[in-house]
Short mmCIF file of C-alpha atoms in Angstrom, two decimals:
data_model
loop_
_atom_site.label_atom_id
_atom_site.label_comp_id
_atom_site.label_asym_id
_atom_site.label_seq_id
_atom_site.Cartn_x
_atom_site.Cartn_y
_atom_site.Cartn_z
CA UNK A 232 1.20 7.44 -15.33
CA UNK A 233 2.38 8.49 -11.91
CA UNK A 234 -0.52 10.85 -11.34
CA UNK A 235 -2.59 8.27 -11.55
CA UNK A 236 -4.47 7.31 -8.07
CA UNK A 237 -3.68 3.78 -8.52
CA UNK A 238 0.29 4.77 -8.56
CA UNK A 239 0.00 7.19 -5.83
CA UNK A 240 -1.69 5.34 -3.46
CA UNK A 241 -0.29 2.17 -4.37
CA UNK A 242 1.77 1.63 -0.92
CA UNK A 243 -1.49 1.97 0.65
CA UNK A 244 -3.32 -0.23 -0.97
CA UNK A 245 -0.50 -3.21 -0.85
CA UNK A 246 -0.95 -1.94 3.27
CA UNK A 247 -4.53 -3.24 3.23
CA UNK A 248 -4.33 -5.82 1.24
CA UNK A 249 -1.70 -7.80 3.28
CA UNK A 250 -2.92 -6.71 6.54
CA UNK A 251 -6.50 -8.52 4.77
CA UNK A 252 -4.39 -11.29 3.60
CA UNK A 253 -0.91 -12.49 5.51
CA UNK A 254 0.82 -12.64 2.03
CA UNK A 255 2.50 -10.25 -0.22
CA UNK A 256 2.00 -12.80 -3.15
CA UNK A 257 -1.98 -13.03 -2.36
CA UNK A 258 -1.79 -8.94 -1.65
CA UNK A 259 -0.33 -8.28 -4.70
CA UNK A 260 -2.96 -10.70 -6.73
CA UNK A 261 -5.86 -8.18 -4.94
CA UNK A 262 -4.07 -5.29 -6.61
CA UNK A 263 -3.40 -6.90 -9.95
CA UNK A 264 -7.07 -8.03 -10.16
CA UNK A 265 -7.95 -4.20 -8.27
CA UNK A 266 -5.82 -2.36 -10.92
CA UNK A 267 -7.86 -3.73 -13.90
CA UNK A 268 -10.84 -3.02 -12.03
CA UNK A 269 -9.89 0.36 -12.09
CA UNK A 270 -8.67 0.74 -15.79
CA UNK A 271 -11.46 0.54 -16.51
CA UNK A 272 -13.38 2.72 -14.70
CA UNK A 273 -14.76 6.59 -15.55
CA UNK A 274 -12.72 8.10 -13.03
CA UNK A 275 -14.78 11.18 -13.91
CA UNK A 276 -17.30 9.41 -11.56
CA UNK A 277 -14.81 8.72 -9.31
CA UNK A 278 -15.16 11.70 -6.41
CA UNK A 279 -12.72 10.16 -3.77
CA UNK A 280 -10.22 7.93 -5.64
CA UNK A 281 -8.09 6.70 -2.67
CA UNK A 282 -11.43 5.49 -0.69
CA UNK A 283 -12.84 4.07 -3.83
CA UNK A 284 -9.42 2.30 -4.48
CA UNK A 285 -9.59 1.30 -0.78
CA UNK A 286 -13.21 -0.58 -1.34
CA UNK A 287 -11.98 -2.33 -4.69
CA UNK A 288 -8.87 -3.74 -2.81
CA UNK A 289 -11.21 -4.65 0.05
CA UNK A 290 -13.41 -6.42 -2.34
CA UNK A 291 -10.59 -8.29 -4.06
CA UNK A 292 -9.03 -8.97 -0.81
CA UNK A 293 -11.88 -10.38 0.53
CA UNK A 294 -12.76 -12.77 -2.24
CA UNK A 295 -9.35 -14.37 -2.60
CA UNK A 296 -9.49 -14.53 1.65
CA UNK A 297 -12.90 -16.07 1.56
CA UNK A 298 -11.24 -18.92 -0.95
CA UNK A 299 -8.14 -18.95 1.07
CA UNK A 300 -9.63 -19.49 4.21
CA UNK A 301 -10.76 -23.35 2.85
CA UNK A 302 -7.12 -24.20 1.67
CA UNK A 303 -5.21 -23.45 4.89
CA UNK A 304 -7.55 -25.55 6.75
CA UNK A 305 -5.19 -28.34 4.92
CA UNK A 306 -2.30 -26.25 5.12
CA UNK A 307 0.82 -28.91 6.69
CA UNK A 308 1.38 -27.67 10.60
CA UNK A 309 0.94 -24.33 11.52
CA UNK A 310 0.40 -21.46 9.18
CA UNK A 311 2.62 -17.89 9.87
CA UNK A 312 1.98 -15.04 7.95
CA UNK A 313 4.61 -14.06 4.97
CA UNK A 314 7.43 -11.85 6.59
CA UNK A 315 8.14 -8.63 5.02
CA UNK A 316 11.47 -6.91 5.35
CA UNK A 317 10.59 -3.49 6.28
CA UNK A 318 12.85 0.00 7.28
CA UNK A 319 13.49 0.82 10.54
CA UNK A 320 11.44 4.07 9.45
CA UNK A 321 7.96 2.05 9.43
CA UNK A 322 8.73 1.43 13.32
CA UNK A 323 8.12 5.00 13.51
CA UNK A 324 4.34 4.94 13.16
CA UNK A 325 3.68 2.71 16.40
CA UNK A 326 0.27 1.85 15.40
CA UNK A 327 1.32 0.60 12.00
CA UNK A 328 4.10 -1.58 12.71
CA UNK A 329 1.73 -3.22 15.70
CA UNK A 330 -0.94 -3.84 13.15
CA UNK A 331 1.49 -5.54 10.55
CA UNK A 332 3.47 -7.21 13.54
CA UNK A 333 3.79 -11.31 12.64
CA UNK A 334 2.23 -11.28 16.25
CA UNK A 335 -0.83 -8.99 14.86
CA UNK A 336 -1.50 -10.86 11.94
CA UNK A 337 -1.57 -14.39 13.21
CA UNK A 338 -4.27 -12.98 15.62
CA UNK A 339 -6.13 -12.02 12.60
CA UNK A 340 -6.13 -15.59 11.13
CA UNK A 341 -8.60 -16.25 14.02
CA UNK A 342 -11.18 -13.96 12.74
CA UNK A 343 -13.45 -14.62 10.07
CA UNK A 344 -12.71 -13.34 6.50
CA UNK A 345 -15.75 -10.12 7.02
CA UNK A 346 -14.63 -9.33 10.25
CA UNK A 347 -10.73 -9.00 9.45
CA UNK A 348 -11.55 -6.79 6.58
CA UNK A 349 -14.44 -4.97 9.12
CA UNK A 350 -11.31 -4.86 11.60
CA UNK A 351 -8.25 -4.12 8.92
CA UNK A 352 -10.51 -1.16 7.55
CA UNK A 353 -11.40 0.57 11.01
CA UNK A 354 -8.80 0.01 13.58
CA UNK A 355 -6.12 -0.13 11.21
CA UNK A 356 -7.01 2.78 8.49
CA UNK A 357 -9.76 4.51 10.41
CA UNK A 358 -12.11 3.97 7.54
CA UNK A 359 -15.54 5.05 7.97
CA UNK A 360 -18.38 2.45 8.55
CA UNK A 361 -20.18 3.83 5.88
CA UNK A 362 -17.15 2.91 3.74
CA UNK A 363 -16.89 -0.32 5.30
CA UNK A 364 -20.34 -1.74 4.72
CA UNK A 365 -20.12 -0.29 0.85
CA UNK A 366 -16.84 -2.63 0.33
CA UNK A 367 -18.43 -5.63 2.35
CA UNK A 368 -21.55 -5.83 1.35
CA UNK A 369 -23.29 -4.97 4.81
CA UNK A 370 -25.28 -2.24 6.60
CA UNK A 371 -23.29 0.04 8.39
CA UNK A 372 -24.99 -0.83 11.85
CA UNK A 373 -24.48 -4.84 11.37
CA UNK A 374 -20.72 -3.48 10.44
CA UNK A 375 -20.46 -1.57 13.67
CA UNK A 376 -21.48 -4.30 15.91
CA UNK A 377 -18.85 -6.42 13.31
CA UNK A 378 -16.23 -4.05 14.39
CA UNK A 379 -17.25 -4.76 18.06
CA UNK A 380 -17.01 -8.22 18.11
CA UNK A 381 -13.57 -8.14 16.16
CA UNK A 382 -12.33 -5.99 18.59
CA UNK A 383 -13.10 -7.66 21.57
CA UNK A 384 -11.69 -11.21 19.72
CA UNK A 385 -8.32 -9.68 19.07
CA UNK A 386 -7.82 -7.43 22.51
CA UNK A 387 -8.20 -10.98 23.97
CA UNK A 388 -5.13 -12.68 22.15
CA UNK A 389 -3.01 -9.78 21.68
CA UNK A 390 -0.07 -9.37 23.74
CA UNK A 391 -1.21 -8.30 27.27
CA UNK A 392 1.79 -5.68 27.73
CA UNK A 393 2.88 -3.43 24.82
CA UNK A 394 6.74 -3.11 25.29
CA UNK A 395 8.58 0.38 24.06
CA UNK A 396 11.02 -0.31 20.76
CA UNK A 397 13.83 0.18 22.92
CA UNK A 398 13.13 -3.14 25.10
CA UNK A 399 11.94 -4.91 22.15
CA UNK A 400 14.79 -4.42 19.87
CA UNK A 401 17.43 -5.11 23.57
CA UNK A 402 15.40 -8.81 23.75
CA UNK A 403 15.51 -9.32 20.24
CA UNK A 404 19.41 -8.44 20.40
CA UNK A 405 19.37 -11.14 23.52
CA UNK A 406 17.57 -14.08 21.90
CA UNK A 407 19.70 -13.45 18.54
CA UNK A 408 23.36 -13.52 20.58
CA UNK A 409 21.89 -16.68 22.36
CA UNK A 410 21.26 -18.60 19.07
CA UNK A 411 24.90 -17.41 17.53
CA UNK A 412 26.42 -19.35 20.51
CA UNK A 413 23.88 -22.46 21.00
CA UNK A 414 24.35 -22.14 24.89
CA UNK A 415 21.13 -23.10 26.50
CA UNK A 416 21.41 -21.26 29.70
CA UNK A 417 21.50 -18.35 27.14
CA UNK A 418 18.56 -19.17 26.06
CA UNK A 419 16.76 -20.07 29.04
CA UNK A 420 17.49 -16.72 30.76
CA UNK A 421 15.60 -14.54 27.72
CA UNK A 422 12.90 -16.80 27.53
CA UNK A 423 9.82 -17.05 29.73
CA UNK A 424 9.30 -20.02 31.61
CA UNK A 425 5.88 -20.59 29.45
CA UNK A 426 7.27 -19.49 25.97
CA UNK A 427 5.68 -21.19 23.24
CA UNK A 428 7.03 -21.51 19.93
CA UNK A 429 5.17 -22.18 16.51
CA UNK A 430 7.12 -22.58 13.56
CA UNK A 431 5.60 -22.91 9.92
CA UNK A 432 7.64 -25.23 7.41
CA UNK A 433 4.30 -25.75 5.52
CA UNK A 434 5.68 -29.35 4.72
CA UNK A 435 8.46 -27.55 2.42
CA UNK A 436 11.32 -27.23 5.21
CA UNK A 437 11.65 -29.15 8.27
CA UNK A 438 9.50 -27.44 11.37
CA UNK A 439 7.72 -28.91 14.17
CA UNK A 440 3.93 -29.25 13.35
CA UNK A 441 2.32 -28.30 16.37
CA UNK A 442 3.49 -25.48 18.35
CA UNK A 443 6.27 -25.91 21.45
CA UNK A 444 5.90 -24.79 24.87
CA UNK A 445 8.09 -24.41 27.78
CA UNK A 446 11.53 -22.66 27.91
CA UNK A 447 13.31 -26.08 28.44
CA UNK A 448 12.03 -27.73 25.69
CA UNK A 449 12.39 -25.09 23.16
CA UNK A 450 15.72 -23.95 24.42
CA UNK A 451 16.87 -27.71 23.75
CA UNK A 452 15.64 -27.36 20.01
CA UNK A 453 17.15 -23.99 19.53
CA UNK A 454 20.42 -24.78 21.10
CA UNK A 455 22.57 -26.07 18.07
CA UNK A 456 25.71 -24.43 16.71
CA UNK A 457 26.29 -23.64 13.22
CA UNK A 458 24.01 -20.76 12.24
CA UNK A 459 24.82 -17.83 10.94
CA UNK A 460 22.16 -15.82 12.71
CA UNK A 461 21.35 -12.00 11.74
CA UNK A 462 19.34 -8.78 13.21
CA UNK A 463 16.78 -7.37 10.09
CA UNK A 464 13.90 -5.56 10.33
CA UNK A 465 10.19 -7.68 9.61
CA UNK A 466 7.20 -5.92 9.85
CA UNK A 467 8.04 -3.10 11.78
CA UNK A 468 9.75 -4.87 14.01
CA UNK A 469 13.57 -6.15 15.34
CA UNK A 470 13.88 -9.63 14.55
CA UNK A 471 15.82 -12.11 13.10
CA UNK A 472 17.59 -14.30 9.71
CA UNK A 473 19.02 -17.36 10.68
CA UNK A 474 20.95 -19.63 7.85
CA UNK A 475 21.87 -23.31 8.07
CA UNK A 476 22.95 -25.65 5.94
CA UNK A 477 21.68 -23.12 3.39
CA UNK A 478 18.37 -23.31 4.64
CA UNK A 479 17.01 -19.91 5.77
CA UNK A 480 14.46 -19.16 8.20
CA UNK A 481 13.17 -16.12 9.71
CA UNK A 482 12.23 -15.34 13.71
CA UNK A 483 9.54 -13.05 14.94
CA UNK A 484 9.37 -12.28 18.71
CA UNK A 485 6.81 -11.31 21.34
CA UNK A 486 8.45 -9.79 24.03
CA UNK A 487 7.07 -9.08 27.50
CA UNK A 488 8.16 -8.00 31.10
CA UNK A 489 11.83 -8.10 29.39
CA UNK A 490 11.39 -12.07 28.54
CA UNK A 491 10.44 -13.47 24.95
CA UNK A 492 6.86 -15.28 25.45
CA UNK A 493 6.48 -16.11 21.68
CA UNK A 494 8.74 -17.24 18.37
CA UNK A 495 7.26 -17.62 15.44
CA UNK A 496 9.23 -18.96 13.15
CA UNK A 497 8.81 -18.89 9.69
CA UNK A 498 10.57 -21.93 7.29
CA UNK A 499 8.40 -22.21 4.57
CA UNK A 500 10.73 -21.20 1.13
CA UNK A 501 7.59 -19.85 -0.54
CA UNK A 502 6.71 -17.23 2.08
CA UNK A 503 10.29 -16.04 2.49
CA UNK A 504 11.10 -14.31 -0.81
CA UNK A 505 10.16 -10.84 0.07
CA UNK A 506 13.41 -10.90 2.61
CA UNK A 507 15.86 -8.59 0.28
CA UNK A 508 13.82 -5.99 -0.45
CA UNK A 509 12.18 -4.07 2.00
CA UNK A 510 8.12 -3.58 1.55
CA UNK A 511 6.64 -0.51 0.84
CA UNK A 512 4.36 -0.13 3.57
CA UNK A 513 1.73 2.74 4.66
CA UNK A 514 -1.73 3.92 6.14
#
């Protein structure tokens, strides 16, 4: 059983499904539905098993996005993607912890559901556009000019500045020290005048509804003592795990020029279960 292509390539698939999907719950229904897909296929038809695994996740993915999409249009306040704890390690590969960054995939929420898997599949996994238009249903020129389009969409809401690990992970370190103490100047001197923050409570935990901006104004809200406040590792990136009152929550940060321009904030109890064990994650 651990020969089979399924098994092997299992991290991968999980990979595209949540990069497709902004929730290990949904990404793991894709592979459930995926695997018995696959059981029952002749795999002695089967020349490339990993891309043919790749389209049936895509497939999968995209339906259950596609159906998605209409519920979180009545989702309560803002919707975050599901956090995944993840090793330092996956911080090596630079492009893959950017492209499962919290930052990342609430950029992807803007697309539609065929261009986030046309995007996912080619600037994430470097599939080939033949590939893609096989698992979306489209010709492989109307999936180039797809790809273009997505492209251009997300290069215009990404973060403007990459920052190195190194100044991410010393902000990150900043911020967290500055919510153990509650002091606002703290706070105000790691944040950017214009930070905005969006939390996600999704009507299950107490969270603002519509997003925050201005350093004084969110430093006010974040300025209370009594957390217990901890460094982890979320998608590839330094962040934080802050506890009160036994409520948990879990920060994301956008860092740039040294200042933190973005928090997300993630509240909502059913997207925070996958913060003990860290996700297997790989391209």
């Amino acid at each position: 059983m651990t020969e089979d292509p399924f098994v092997v390539h299992r991290s991968l698939l999980f990979t595209v499904a949540y990069e497709m999907l902004g929730s290990s719950a949904d990404a793991e229904d894709a592979l459930q539905e995926s695997w018995l897909r696959w059981a029952d296929v002749d795999r002695a038809q089967v020349r490339d098993p990993r891309a043919y695994l790749v389209r049936t996740v895509t497939r999968q993915a995209l339906n259950r996005l596609r159906t998605l999409s209409r519920s979180r249009e009545e989702y309560v306040g803002e919707w975050l993607p599901e956090p995944l704890l993840t090793s330092p390690d996956v911080a090596e590969d630079i492009e893959l912890a950017e492209n499962v960054s919290i930052a990342m995939l609430t950029v992807l929420e803007t697309l539609g559901p065929t261009e986030r898997a046309v995007f996912v599949l080619r600037e994430v996994f470097e599939v080939p556009y033949g590939e893609i238009a096989e698992a979306v249903g489209k010709s492989a020129a109307a999936v180039r000019q797809i790809a273009r389009r997505a492209r251009e969409h997300v290069a215009a809401r990404r973060p403007r500045v990459p920052v190195s690990r190194s100044e991410q992970q010393a902000v990150v370190e900043r911020f967290l020290a500055a919510l153990r103490t509650g002091r606002l100047q703290e706070l105000l001197d790691v944040m950017a005048p214009d930070v905005v923050l969006i939390a996600d409570g999704g009507g299950l935990a107490g969270a603002a509804r519509a997003p925050i901006h201005g350093a004084a104004l969110v430093a006010s809200m974040l300025a209370l003592p009594g957390r217990a406040v901890s460094a982890v590792w979320l998608n590839g990136a330094p962040a934080g795990r802050i506890e009160i009152d036994g409520r948990v929550a879990a920060v994301s940060l956008v860092v740039e020029d040294g200042k933190v321009t973005r928090i997300h904030a993630i509240a909502n109890p059913r997207k925070l279960t996958r913060l003990d064990e860290p996700a297997e994650l790989a391209r």
